[in-house]
PDB file of C-alpha atoms in Angstrom:
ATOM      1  CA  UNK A1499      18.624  10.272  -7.961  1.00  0.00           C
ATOM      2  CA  UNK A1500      20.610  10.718 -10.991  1.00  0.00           C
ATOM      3  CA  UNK A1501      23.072   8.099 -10.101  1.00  0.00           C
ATOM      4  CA  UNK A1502      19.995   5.563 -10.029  1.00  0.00           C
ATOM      5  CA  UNK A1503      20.254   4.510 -13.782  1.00  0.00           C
ATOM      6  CA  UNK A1504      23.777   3.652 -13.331  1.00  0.00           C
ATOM      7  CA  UNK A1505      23.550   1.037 -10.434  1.00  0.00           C
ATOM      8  CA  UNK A1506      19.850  -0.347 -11.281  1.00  0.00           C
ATOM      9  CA  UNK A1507      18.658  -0.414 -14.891  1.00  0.00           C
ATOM     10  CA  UNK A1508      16.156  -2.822 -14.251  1.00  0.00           C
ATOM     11  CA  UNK A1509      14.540   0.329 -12.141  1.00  0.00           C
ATOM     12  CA  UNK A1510      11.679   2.504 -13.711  1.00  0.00           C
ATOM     13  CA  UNK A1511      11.868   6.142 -12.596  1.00  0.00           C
ATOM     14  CA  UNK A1512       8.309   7.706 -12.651  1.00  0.00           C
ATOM     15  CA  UNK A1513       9.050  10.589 -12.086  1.00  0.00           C
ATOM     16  CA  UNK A1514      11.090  13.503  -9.839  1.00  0.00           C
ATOM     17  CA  UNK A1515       9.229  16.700  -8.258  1.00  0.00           C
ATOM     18  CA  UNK A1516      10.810  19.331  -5.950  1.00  0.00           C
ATOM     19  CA  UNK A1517       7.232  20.014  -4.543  1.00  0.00           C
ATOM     20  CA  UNK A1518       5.571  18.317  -1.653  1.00  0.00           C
ATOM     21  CA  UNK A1519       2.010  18.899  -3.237  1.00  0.00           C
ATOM     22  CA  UNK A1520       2.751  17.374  -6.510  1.00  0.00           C
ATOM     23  CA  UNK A1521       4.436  14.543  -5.221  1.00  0.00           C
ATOM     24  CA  UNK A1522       1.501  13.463  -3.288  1.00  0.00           C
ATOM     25  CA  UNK A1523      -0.699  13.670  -6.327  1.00  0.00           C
ATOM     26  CA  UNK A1524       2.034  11.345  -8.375  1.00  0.00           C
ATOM     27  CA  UNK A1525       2.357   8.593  -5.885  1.00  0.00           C
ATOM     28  CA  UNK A1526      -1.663   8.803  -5.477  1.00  0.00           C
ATOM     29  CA  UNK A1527      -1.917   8.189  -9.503  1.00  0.00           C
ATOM     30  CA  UNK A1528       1.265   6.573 -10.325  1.00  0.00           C
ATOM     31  CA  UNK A1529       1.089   4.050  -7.416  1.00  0.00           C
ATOM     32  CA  UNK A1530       5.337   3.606  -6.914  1.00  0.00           C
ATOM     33  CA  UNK A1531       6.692   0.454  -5.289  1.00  0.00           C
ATOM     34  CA  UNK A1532       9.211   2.773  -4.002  1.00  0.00           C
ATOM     35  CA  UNK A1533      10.035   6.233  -3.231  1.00  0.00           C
ATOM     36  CA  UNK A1534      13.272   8.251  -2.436  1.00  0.00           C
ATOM     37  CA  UNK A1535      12.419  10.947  -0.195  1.00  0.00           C
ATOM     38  CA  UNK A1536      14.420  14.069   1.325  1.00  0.00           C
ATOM     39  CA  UNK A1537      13.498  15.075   5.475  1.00  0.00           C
ATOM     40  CA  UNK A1538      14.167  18.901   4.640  1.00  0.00           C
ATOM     41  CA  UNK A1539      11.687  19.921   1.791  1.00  0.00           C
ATOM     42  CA  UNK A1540       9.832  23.613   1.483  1.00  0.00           C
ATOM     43  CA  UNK A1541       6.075  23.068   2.576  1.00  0.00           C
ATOM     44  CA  UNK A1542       6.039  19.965   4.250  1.00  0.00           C
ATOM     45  CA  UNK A1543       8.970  17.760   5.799  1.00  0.00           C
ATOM     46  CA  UNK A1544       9.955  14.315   4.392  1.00  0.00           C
ATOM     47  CA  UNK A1545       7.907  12.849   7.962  1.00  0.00           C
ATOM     48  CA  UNK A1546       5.180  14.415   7.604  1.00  0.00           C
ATOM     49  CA  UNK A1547       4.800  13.439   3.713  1.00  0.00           C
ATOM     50  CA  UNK A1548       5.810   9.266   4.694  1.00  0.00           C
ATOM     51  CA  UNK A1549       2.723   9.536   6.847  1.00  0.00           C
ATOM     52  CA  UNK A1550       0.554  10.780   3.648  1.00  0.00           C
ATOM     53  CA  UNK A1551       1.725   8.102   1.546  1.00  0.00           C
ATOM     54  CA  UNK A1552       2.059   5.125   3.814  1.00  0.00           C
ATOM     55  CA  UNK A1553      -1.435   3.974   2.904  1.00  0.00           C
ATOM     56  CA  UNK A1554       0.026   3.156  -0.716  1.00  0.00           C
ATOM     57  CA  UNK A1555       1.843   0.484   0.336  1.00  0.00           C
ATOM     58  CA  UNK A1556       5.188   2.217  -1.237  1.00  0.00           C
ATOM     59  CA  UNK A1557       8.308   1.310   0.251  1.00  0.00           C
ATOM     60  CA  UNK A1558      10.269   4.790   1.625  1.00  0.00           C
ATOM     61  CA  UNK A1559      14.018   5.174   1.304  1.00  0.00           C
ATOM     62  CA  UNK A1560      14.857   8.445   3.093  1.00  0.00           C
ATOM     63  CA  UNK A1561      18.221  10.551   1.364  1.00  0.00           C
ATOM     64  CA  UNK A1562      19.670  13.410   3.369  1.00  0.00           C
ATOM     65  CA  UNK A1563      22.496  15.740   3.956  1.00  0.00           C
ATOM     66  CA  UNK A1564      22.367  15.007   8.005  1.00  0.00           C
ATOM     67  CA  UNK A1565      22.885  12.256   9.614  1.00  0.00           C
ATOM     68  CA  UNK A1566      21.044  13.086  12.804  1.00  0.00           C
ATOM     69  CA  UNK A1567      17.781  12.305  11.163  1.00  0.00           C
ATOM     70  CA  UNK A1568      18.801   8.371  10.457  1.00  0.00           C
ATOM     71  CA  UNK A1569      17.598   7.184  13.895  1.00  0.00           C
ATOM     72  CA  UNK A1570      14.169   9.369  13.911  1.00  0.00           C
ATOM     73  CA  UNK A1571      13.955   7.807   9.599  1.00  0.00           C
ATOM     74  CA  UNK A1572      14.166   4.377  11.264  1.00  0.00           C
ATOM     75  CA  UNK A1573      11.764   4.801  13.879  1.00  0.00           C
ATOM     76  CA  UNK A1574       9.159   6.360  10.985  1.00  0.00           C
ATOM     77  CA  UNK A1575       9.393   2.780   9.368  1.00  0.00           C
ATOM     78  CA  UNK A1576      11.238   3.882   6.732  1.00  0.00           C
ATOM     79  CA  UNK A1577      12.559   0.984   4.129  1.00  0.00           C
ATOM     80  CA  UNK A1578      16.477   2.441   4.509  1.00  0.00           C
ATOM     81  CA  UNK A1579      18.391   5.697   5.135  1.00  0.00           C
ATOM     82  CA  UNK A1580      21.243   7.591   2.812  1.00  0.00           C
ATOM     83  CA  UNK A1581      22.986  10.174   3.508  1.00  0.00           C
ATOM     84  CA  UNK A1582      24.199  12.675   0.979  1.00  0.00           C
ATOM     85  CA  UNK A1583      25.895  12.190  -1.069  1.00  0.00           C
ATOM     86  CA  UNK A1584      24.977   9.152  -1.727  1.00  0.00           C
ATOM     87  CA  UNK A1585      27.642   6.363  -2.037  1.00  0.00           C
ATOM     88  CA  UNK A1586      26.596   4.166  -5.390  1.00  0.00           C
ATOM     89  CA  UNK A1587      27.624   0.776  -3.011  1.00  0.00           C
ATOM     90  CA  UNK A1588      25.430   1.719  -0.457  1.00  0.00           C
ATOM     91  CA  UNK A1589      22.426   2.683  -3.158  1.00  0.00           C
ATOM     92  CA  UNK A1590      22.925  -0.761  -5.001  1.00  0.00           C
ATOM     93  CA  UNK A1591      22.740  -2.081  -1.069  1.00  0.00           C
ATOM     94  CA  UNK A1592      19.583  -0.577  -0.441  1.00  0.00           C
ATOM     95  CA  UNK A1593      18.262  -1.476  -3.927  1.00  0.00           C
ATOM     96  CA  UNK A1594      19.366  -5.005  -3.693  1.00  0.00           C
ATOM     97  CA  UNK A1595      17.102  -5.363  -0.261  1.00  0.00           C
ATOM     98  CA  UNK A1596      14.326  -4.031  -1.777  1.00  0.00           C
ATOM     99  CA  UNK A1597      14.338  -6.425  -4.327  1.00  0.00           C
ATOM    100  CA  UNK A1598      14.695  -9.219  -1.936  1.00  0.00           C
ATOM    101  CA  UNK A1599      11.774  -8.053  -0.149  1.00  0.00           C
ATOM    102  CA  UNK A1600       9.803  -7.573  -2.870  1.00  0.00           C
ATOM    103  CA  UNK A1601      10.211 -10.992  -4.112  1.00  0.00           C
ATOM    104  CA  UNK A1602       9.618 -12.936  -0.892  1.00  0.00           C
ATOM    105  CA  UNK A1603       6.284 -10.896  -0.808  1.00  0.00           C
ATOM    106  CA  UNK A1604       5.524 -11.661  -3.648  1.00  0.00           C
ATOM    107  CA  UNK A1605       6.394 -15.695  -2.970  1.00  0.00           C
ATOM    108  CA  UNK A1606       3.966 -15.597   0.189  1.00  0.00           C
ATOM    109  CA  UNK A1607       0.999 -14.461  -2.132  1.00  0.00           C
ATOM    110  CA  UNK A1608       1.782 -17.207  -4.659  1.00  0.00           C
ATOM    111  CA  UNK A1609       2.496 -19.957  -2.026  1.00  0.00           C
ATOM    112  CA  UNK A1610      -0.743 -18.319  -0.079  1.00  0.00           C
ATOM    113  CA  UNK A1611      -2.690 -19.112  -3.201  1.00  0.00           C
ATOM    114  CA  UNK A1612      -1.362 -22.153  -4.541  1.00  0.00           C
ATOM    115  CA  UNK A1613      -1.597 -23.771  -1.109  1.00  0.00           C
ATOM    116  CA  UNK A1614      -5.487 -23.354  -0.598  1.00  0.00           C
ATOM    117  CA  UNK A1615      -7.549 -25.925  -1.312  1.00  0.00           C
ATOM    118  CA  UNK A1616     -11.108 -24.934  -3.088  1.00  0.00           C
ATOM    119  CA  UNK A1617     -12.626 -24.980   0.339  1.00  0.00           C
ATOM    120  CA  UNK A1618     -10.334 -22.709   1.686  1.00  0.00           C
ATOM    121  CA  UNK A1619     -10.775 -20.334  -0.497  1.00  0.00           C
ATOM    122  CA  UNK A1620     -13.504 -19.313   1.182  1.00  0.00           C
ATOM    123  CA  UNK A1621     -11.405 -18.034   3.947  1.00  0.00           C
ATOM    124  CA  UNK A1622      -7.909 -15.560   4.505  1.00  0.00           C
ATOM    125  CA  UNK A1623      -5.748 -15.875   6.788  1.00  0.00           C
ATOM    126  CA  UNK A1624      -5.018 -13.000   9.211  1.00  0.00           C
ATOM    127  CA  UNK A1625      -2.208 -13.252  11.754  1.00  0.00           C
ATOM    128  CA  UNK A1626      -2.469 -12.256  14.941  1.00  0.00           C
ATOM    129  CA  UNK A1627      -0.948 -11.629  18.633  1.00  0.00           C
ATOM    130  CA  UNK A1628      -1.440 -15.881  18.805  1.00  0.00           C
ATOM    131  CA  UNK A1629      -1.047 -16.868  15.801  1.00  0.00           C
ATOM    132  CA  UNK A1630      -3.105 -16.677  12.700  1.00  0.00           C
ATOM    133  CA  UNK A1631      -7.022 -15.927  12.850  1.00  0.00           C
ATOM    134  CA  UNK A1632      -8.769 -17.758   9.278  1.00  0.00           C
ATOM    135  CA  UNK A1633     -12.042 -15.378   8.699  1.00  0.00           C
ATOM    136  CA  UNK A1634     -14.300 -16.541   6.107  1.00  0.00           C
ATOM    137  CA  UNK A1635     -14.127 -14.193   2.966  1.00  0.00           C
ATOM    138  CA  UNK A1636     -18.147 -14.110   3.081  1.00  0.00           C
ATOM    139  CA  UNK A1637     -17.749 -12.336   6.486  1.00  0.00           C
ATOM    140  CA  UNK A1638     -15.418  -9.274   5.013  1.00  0.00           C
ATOM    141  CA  UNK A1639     -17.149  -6.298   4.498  1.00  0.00           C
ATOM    142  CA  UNK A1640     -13.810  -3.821   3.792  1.00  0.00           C
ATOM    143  CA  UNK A1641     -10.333  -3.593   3.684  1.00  0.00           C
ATOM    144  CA  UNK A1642      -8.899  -0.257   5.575  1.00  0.00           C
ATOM    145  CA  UNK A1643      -5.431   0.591   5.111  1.00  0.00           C
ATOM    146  CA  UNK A1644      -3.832   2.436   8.177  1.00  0.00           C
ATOM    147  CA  UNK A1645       0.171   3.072   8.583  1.00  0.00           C
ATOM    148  CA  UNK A1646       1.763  -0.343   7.471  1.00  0.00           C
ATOM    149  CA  UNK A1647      -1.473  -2.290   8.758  1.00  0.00           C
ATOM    150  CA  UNK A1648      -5.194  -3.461   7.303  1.00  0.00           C
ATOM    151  CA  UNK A1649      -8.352  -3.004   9.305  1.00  0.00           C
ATOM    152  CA  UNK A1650     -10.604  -6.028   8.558  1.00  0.00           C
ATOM    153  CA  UNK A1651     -13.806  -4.508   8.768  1.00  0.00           C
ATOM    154  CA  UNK A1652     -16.163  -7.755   9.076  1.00  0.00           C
ATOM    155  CA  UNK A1653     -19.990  -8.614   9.528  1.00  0.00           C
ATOM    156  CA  UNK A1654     -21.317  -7.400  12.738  1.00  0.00           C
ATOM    157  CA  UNK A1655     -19.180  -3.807  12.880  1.00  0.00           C
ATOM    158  CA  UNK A1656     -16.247  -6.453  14.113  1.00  0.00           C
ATOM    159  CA  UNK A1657     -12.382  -5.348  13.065  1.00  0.00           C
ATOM    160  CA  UNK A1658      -9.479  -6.799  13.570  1.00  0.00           C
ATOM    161  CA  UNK A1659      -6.092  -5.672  12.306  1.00  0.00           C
ATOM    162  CA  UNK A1660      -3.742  -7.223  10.424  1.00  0.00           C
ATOM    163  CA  UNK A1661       0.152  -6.557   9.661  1.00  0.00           C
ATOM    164  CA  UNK A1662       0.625  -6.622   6.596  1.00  0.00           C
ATOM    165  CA  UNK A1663      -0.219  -4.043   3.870  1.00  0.00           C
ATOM    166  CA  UNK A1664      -3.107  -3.048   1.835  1.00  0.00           C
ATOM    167  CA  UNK A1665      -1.426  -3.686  -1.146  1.00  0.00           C
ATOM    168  CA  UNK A1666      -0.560  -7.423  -0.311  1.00  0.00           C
ATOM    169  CA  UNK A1667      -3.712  -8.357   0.584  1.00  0.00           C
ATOM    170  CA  UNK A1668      -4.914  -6.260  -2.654  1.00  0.00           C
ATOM    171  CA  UNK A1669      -3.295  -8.911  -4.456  1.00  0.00           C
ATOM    172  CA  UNK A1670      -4.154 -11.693  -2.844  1.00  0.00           C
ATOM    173  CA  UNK A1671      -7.684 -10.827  -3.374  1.00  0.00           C
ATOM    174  CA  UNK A1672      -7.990  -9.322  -6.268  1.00  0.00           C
ATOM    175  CA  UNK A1673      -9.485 -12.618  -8.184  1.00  0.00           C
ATOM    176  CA  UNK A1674     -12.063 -13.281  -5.165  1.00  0.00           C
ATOM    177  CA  UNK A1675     -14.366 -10.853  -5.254  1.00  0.00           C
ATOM    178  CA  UNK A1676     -12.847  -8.057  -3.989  1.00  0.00           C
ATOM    179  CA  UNK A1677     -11.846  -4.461  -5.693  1.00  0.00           C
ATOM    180  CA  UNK A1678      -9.898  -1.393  -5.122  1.00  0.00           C
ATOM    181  CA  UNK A1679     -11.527   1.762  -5.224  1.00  0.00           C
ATOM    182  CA  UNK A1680      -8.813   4.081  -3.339  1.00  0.00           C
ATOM    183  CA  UNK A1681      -6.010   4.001  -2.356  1.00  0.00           C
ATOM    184  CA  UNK A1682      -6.649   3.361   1.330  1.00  0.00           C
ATOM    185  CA  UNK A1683      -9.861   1.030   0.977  1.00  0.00           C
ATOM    186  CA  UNK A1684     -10.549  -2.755  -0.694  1.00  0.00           C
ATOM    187  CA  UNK A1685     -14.424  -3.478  -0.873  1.00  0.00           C
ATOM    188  CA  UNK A1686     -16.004  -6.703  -1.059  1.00  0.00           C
ATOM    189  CA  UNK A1687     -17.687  -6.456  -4.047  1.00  0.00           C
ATOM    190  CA  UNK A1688     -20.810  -8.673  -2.293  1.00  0.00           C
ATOM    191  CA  UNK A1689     -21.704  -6.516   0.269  1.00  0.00           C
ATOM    192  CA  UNK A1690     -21.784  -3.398  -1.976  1.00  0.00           C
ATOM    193  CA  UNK A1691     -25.568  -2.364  -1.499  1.00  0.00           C
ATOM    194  CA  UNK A1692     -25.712   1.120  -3.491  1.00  0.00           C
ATOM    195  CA  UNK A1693     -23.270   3.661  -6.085  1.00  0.00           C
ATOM    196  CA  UNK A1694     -24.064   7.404  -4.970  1.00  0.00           C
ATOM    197  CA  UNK A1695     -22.707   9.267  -8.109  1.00  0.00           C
ATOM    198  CA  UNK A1696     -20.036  12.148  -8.242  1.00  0.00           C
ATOM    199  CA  UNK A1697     -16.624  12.798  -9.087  1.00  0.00           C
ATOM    200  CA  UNK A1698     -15.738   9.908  -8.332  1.00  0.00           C
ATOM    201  CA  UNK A1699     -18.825   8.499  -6.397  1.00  0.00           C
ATOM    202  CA  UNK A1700     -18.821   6.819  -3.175  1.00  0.00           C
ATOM    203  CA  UNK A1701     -20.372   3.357  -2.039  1.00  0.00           C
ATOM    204  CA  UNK A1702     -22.620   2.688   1.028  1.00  0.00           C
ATOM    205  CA  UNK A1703     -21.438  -0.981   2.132  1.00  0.00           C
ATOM    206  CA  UNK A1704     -23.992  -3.939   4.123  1.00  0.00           C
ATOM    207  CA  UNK A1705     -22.635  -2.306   7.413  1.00  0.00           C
ATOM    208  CA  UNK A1706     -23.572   0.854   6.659  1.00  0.00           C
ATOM    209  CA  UNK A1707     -20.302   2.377   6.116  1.00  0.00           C
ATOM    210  CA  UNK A1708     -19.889   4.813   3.108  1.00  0.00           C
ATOM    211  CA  UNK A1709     -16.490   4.997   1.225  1.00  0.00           C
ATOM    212  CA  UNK A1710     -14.929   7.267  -1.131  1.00  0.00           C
ATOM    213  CA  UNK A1711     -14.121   5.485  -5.169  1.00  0.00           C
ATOM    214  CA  UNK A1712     -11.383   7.664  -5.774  1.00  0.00           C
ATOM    215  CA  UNK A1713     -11.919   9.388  -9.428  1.00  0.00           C
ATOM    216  CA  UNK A1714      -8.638   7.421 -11.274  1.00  0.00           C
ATOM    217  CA  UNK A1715     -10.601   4.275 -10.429  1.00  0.00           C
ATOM    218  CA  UNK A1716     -14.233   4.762 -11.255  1.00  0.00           C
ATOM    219  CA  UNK A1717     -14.322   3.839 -14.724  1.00  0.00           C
ATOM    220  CA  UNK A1718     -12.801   0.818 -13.882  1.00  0.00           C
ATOM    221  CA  UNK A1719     -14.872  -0.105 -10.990  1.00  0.00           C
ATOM    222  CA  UNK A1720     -17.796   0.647 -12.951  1.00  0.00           C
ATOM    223  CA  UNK A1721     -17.069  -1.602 -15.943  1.00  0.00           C
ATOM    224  CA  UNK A1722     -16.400  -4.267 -13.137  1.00  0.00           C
ATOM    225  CA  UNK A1723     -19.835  -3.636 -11.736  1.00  0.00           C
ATOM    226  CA  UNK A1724     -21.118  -4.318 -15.271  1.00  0.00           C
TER     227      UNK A1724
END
């Protein structure tokens, strides 16, 4: 996107890669907020590659030469769709909504936090198909990131799942007790029961359940083990 630096300097470009396989492997250890992504790539189509990412959380703007692919890029979830070339009015557009979202995200975490009292702390808040659901924190076993939703995997092999993103409830949590060790998983550190070493290791959970620490993050989950 070289016209990128000239509508949004306020936007840091990680990187650009022309392969499918090394693109995955940059959003996986770079962690983007967003990512501009052709439909028509060699090895893998621009679908097929949303639906590898989507667990990161990172927000998809689809750029492409045809314009029949706007209405299946909109249906995939995507953030926005450009069409080639892209129009510098219509990028700052784009740009300007992601902003926008980003920042009323990040107000519902902050208002989220500042609101609970010290009691409720001790739960979240989960909506659902009636309203909101308030599960106790204690009762959380793991956080399971799937498309744009969480799985809530509780006590009792329960689940319930929520719509909103791995990554916001990442940050919501990340001060009670509860750590990242993939990109697709948030444990609660309390019901971690044993570390099986390797690359990167795995953990078997209170339920059970046994889930992958992905290799960037084991040094850091480690020193937060202690």
């Amino acid at each position: 996107m070289a016209k990128l630096g000239f509508v949004a300097s306020d936007i840091e470009i990680l990187g650009r890669y022309c392969v499918a396989q090394e693109a995955l492997l940059a959003v996986e250890r770079l962690q983007p907020d967003l990512i501009f992504l052709d439909i028509e790539m060699p090895g893998m189509d621009g679908f097929t590659f949303q639906e590898r990412v989507r667990a990161y959380g990172a927000e998809i703007i689809f750029t492409t030469a045809y314009q029949q692919y706007a209405i299946p890029a909109l249906r995939a979830y995507a953030f926005d769709f450009l069409l080639k070339p892209v129009d510098e009015d219509e990028l700052a557009g784009a740009l300007g909504r992601f902003r926008q979202k980003r920042r009323e995200q990040r107000q519902q975490v902050s208002d989220q936090k500042q609101n609970q009292s010290p009691a409720s702390l001790q739960k979240i808040a989960v909506p659902s198909a009636r309203g909101m659901l308030f599960v106790p924190l204690a009762d959380v076993v793991y956080l399971e990131a799937h498309k744009n939703y969480t799985i809530f995997h509780l006590t009792g092999k329960r689940q319930l799942v929520a719509t909103r993103t791995l990554k916001e409830y990442e940050l919501l949590l990340d001060t009670q007790g509860f750590f990242r060790i993939h990109h697709a998983a948030v444990i609660n550190l309390q019901h971690l029961t044993e570390y099986i070493r390797g690359e990167g290791g795995s953990v078997i959970l209170s339920d059970g359940s046994e889930v992958e620490v992905a290799r960037r993050r084991k040094q850091e989950f480690l020193a937060r083990l202690g």
